[in-house]
Short mmCIF file of C-alpha atoms in Angstrom, two decimals:
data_model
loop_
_atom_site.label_atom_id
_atom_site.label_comp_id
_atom_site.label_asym_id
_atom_site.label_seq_id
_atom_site.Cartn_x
_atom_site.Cartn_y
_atom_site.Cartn_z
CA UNK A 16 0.00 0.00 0.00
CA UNK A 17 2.88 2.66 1.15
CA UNK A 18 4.25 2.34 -2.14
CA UNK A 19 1.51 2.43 -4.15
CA UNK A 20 0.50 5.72 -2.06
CA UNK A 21 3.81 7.72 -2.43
CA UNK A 22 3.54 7.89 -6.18
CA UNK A 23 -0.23 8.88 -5.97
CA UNK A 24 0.56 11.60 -3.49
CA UNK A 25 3.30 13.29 -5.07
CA UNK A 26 0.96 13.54 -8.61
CA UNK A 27 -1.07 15.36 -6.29
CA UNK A 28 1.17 17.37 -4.97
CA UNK A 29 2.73 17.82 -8.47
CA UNK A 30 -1.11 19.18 -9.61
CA UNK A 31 -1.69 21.54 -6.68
CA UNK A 32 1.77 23.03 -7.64
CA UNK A 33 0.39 23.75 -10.91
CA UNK A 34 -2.63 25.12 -9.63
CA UNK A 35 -0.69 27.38 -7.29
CA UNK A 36 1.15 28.64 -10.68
CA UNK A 37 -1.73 29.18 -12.36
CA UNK A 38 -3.09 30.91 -9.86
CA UNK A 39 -0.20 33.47 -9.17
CA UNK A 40 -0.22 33.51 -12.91
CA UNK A 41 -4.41 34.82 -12.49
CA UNK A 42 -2.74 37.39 -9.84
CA UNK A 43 -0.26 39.08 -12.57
CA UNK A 44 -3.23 39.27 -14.96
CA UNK A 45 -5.47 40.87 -12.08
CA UNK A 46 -2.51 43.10 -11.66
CA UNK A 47 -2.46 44.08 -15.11
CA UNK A 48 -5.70 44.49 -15.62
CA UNK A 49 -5.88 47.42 -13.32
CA UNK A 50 -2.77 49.30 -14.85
CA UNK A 51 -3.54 48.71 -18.29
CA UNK A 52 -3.36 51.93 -21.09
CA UNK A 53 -3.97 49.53 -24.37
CA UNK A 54 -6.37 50.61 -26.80
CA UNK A 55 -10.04 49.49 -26.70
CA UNK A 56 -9.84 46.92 -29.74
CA UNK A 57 -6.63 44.98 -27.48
CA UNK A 58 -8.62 44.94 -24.65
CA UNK A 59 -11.71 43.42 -26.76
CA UNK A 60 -9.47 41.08 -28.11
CA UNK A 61 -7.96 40.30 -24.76
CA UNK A 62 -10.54 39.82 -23.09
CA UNK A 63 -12.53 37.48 -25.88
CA UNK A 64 -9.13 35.16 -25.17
CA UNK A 65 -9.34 35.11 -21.54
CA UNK A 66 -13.04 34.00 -21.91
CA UNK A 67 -11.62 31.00 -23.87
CA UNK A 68 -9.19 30.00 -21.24
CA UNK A 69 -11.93 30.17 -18.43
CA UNK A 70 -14.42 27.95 -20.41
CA UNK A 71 -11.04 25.01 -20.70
CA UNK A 72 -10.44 25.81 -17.13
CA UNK A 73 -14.55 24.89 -16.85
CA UNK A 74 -14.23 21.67 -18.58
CA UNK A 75 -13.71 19.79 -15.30
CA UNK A 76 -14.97 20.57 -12.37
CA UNK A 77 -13.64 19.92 -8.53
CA UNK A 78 -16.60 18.20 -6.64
CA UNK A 79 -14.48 17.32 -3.27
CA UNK A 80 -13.44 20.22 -1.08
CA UNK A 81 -9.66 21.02 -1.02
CA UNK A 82 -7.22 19.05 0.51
CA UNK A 83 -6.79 20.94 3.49
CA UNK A 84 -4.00 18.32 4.92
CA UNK A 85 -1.12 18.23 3.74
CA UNK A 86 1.80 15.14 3.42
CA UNK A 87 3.34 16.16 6.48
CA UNK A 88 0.04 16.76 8.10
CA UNK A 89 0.17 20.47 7.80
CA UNK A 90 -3.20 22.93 7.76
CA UNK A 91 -2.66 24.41 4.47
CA UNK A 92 -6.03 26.42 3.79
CA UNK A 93 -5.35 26.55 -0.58
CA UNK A 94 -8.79 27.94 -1.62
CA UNK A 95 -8.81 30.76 1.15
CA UNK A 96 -9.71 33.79 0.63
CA UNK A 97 -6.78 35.49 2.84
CA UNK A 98 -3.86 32.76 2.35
CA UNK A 99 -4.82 29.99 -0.26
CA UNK A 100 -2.07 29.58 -2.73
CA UNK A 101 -4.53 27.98 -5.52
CA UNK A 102 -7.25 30.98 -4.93
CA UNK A 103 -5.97 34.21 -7.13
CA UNK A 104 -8.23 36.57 -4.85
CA UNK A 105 -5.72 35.57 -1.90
CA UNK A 106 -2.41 38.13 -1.75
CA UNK A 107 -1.54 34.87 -0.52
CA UNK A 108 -0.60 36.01 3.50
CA UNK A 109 2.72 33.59 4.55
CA UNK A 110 2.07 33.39 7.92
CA UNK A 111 4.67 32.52 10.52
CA UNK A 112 4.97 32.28 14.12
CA UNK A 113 6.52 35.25 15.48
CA UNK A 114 9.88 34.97 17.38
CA UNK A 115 8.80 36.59 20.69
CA UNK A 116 5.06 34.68 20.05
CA UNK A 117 2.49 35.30 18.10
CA UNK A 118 2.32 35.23 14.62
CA UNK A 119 3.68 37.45 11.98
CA UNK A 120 3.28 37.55 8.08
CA UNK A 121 4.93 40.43 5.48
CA UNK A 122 2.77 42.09 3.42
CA UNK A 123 3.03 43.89 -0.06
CA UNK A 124 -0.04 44.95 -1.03
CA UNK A 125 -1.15 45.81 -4.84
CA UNK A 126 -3.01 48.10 -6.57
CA UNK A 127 -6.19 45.48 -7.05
CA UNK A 128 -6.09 46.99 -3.01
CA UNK A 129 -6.71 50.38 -3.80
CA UNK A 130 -8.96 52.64 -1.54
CA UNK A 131 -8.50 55.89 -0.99
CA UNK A 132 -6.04 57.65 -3.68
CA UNK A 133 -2.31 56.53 -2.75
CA UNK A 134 -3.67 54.23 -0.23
CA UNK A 135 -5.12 50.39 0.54
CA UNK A 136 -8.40 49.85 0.66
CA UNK A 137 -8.94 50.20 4.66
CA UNK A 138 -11.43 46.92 4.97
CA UNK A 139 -8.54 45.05 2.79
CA UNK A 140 -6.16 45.95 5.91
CA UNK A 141 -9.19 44.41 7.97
CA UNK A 142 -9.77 41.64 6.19
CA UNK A 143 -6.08 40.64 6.23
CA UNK A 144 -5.89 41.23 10.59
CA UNK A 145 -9.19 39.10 11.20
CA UNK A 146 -7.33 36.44 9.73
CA UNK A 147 -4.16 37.17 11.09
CA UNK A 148 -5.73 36.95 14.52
CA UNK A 149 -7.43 33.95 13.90
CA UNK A 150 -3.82 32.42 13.16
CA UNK A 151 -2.77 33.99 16.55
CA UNK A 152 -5.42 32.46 18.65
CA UNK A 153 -5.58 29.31 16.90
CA UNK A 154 -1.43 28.70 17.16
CA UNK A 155 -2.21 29.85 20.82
CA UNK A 156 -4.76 26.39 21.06
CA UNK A 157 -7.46 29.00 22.12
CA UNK A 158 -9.29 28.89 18.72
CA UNK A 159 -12.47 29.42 17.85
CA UNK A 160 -14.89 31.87 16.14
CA UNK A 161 -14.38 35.41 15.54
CA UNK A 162 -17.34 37.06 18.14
CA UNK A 163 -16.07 40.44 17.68
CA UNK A 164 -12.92 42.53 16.00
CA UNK A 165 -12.49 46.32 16.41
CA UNK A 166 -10.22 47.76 13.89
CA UNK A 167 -8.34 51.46 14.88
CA UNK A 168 -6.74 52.89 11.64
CA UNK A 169 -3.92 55.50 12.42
CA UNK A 170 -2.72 56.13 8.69
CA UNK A 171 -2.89 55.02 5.36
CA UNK A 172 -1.75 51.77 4.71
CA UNK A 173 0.70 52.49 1.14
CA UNK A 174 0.87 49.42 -1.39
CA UNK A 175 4.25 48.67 -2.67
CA UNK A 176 5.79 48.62 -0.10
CA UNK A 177 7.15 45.25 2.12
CA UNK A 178 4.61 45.87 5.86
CA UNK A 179 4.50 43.62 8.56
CA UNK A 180 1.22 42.41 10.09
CA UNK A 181 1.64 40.95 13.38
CA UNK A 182 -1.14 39.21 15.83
CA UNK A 183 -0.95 37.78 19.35
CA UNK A 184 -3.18 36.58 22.04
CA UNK A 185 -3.40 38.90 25.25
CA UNK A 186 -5.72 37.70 27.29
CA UNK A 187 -8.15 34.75 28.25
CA UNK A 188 -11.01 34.53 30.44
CA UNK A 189 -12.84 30.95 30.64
CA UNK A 190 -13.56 30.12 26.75
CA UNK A 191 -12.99 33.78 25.35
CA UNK A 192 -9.64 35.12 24.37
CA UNK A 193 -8.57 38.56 23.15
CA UNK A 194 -6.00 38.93 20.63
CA UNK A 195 -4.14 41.94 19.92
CA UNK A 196 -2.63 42.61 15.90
CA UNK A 197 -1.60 45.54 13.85
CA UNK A 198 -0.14 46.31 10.64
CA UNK A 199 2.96 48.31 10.89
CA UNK A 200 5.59 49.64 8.60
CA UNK A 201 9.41 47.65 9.20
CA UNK A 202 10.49 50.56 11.28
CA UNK A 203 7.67 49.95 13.64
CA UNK A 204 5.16 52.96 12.93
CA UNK A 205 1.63 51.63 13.25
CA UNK A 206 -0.54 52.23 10.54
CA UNK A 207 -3.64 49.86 11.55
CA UNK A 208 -4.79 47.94 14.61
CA UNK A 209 -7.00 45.30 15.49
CA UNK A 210 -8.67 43.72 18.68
CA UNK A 211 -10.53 40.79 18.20
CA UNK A 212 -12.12 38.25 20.97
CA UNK A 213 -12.52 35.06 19.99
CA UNK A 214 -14.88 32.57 21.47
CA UNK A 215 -14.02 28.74 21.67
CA UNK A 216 -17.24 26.68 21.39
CA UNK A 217 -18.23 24.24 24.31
CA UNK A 218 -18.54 21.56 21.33
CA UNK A 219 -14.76 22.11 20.08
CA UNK A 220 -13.29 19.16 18.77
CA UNK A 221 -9.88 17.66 20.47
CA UNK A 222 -8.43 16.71 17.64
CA UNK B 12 -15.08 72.85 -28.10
CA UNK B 13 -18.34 71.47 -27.04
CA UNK B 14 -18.70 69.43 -29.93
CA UNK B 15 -15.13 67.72 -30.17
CA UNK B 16 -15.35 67.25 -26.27
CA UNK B 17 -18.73 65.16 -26.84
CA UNK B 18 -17.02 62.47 -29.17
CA UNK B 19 -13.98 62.28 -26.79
CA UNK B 20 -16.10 61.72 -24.02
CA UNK B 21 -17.59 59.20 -25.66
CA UNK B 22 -14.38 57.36 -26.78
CA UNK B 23 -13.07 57.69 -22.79
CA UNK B 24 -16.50 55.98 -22.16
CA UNK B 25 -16.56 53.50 -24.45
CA UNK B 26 -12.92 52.36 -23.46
CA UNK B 27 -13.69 52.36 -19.34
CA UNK B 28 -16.79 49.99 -20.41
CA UNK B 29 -14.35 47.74 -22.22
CA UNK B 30 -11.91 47.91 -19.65
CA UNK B 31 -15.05 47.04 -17.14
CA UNK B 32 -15.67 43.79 -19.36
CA UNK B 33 -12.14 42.48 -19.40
CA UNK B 34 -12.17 43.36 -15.38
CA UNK B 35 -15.62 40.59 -15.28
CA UNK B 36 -14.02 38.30 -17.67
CA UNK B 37 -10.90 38.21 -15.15
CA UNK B 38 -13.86 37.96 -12.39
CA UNK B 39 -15.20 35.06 -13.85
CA UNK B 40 -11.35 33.32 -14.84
CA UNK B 41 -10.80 33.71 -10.71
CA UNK B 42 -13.42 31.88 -10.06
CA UNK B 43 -13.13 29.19 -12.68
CA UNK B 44 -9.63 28.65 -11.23
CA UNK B 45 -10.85 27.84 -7.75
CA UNK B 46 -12.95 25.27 -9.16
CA UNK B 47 -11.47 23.91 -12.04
CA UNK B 48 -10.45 19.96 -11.94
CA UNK B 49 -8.64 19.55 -15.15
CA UNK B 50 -5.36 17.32 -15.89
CA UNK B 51 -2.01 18.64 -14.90
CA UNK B 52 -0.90 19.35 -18.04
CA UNK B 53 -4.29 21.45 -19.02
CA UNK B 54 -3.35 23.95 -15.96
CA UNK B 55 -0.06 24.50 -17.30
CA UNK B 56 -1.27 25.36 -20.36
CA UNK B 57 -3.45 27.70 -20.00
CA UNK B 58 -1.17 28.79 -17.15
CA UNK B 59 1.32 29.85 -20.34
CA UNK B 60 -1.28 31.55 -22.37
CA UNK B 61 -2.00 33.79 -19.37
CA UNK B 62 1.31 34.82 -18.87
CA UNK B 63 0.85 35.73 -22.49
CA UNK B 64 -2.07 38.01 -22.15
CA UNK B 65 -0.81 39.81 -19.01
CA UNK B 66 2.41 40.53 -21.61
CA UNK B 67 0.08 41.80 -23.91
CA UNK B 68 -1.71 44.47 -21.14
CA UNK B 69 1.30 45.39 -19.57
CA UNK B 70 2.80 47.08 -22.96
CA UNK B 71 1.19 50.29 -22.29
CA UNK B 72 0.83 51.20 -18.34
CA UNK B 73 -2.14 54.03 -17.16
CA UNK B 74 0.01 56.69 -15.54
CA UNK B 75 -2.69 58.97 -14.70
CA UNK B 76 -4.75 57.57 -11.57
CA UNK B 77 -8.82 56.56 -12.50
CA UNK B 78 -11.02 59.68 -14.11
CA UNK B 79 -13.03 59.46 -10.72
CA UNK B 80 -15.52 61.58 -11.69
CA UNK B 81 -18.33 60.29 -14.68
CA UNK B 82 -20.14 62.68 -17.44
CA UNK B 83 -22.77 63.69 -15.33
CA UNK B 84 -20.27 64.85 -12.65
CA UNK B 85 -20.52 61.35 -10.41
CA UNK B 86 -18.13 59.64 -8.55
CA UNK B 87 -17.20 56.29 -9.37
CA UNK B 88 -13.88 54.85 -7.62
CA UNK B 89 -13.66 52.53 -11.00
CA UNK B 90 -10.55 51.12 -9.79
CA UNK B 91 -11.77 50.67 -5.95
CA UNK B 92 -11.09 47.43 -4.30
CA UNK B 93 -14.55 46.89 -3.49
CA UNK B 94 -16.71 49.01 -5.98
CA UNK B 95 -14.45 49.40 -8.74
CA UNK B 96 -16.15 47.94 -11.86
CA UNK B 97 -12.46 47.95 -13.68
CA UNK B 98 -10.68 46.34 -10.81
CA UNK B 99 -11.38 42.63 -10.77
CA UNK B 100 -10.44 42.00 -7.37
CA UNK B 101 -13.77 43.93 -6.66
CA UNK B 102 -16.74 41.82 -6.16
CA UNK B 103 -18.05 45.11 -7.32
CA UNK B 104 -20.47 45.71 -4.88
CA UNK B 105 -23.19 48.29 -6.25
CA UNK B 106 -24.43 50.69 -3.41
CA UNK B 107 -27.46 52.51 -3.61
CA UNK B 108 -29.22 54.89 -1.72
CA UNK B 109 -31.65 52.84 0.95
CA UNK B 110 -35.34 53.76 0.59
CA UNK B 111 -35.57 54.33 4.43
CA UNK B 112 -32.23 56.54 4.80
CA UNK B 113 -28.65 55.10 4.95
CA UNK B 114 -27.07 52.81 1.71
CA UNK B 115 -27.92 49.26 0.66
CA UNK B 116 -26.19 47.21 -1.61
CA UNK B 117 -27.06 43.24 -2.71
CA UNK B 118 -24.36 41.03 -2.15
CA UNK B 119 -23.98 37.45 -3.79
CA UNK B 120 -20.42 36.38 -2.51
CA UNK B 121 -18.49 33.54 -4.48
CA UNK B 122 -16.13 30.98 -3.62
CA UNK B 123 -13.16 33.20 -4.35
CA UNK B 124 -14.25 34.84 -0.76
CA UNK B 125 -14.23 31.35 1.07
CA UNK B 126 -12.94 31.10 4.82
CA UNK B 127 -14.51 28.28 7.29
CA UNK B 128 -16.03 25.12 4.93
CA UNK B 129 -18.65 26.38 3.10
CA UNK B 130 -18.63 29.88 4.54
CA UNK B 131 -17.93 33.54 3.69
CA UNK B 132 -14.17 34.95 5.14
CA UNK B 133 -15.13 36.82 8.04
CA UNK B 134 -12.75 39.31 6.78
CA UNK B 135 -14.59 39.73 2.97
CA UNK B 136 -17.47 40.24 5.39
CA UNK B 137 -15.38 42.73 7.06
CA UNK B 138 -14.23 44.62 4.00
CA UNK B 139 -17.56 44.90 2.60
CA UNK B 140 -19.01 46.30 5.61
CA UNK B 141 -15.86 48.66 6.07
CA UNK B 142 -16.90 50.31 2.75
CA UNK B 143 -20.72 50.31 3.26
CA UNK B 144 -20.07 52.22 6.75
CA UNK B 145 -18.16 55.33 4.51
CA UNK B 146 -20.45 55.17 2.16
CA UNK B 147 -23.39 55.74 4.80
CA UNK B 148 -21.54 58.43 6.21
CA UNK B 149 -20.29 59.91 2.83
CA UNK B 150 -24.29 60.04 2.12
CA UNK B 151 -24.84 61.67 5.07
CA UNK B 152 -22.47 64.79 4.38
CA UNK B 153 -20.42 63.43 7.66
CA UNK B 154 -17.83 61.58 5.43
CA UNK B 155 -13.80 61.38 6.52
CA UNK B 156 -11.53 58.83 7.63
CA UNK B 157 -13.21 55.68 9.60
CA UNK B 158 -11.54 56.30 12.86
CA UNK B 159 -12.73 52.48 14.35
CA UNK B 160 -14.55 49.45 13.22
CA UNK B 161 -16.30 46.78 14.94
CA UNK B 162 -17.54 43.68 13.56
CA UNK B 163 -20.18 40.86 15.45
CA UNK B 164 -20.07 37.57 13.61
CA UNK B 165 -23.84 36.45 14.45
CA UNK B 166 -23.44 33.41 11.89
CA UNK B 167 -21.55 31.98 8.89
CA UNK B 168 -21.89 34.24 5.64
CA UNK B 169 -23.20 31.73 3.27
CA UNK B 170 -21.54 32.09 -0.48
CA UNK B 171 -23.76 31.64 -3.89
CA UNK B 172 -26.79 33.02 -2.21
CA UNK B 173 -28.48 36.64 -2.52
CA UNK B 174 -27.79 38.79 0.88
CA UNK B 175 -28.20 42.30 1.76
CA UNK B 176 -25.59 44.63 3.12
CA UNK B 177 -26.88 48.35 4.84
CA UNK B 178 -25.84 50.75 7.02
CA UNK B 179 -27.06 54.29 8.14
CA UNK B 180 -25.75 57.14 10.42
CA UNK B 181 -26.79 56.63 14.46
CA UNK B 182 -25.27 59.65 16.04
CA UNK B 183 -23.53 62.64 15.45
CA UNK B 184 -21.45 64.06 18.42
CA UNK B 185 -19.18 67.15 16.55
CA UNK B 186 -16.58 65.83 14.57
CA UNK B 187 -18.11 62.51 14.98
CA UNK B 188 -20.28 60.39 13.79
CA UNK B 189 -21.29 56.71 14.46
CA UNK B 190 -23.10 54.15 11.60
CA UNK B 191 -24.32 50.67 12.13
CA UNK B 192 -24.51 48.35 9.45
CA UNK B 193 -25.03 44.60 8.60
CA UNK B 194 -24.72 41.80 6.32
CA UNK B 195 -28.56 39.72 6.70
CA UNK B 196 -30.26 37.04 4.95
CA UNK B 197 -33.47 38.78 2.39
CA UNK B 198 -35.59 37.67 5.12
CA UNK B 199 -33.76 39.60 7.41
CA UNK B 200 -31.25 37.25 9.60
CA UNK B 201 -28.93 39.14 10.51
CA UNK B 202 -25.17 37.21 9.57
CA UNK B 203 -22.45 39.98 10.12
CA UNK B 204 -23.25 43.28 12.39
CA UNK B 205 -21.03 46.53 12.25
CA UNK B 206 -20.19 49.49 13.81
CA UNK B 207 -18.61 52.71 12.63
CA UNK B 208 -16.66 55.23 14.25
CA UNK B 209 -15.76 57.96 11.81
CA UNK B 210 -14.52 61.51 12.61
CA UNK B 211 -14.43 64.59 10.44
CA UNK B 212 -11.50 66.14 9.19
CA UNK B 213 -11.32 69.60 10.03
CA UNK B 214 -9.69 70.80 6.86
CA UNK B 215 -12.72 68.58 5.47
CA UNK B 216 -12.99 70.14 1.84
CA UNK B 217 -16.47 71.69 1.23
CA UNK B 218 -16.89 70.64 -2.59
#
């Protein structure tokens, strides 16, 4: 059986690599879509082509969820919104646990962010810290769902440029847990923080 | 002048609604790459022609930032993370004026946006709501920076279904002003709650 599942698993491995390129591929494209200057009859023809690509992408179609385990028994969360490697709408977030605890994860952001002129789009800088908190109070083994999140913004958040989004857990009280985050520049300057409690059910699995 | 401005206008318009259909096209190749299950060697390919097409965008670059403002003097953030109908990392959401006071917009999230199994991110949730909240107070006449943000996750944020985001002004208090908002079922289940905080500049331009 073992070596009749090696083989199987690295084809799949092999595949979601391909997806993962194909999906940082879709990023570039989003990417260029939003800078674009080419005359009206390219984009026509551009986007007449791209149709043609989706409806081959369409041909076959995933019924199973992904698989959200990987070989070394790793969470690896590829279709998320916030960090899946296969889903183009992800930046994808890396994220890591932080030296001193916690979690951390760079961030570049793009111009698909863009909010106000010059600046990211503040409820992308939201949606990127309810995550990161998440990560913070699930790596913490406190877990659970989101009950609230309270986002402070100090100043714009500039795309471009390498940030740092950090997120740890403060506090705990019976099954809730507050968890402190921010997204900073590298010299430290906060440009966005985040409080969220987090509530672990009474019905939370073990495993 | 009037009458070579007209046609120009018209070409400028006729290019941003070509640019908006290549922007959907992208929409609807994100989502076909989340989903697709064809062979290996199918994702690489059209993995290649992609690259091709984001080559063939990325010869000429915009250098001017979005014409913001339409024909009839309207604002239109085309290239807004969330309402921008060029950008295709928008879902776009479409906000109109509520018939009670406040905005509304209908939402019908995809599973580009997917956190939890089967659910919304709670941080899509919190992005859309983030915009919905300026909006509401940009309606108002009390627009400016939102100063803080808090989000109640009531229950998951189903994706592929019809929902209905609002929010309205509460409270004024000077510079400030306060606006609640929610994501809720048609029949009115409420999924995602919010809370605004935003504060008036007070170099706040007039026009």
């Amino acid at each position: 059986m073992t070596l009749r599942l090696v083989p199987t698993e690295e084809a799949a491995e092999d595949r979601l690599a391909a997806l993962a390129r194909l999906a940082q591929r879709t990023r570039d494209l989003m990417e260029a879509v939003t800078l674009t200057d080419v005359p009206r009859d390219e984009l026509d023809a551009v986007a007449t082509q791209l149709a043609d690509l989706t409806g081959r992408l369409r041909r076959m179609r995933r019924t199973l969820p992904w698989p959200e385990v990987g070989p070394e028994g790793e969470i690896r969360n590829l279709g998320n919104a916030v960090t899946g490697i296969c889903n183009p709408y992800a930046p994808p977030l890396v994220i890591e646990p932080a030296p001193g605890g916690g979690v951390r994860a760079e961030v570049r952001f793009g111009p698909v962010h863009a909010g106000p002129p010059g600046a990211v789009h503040g409820g992308v800088s939201a949606m990127v810290l309810d995550h990161l908190l998440g990560q913070a109070a699930a790596l913490a083994g406190v877990g659970g769902m989101t009950g609230t999140l309270t986002l402070r913004y100090r100043e714009p958040v500039p795309y471009g440029e390498p940030l740092v989004a950090t997120a740890t857990v403060t506090r705990r009280e019976g099954r809730k847990s507050w968890v402190d985050g921010r997204i900073a520049r590298p010299d430290g300057t906060s440009l966005v923080e985040a409080t969220g409690l987090f509530v672990t059910p009474t019905s939370w699995p073990v495993s």
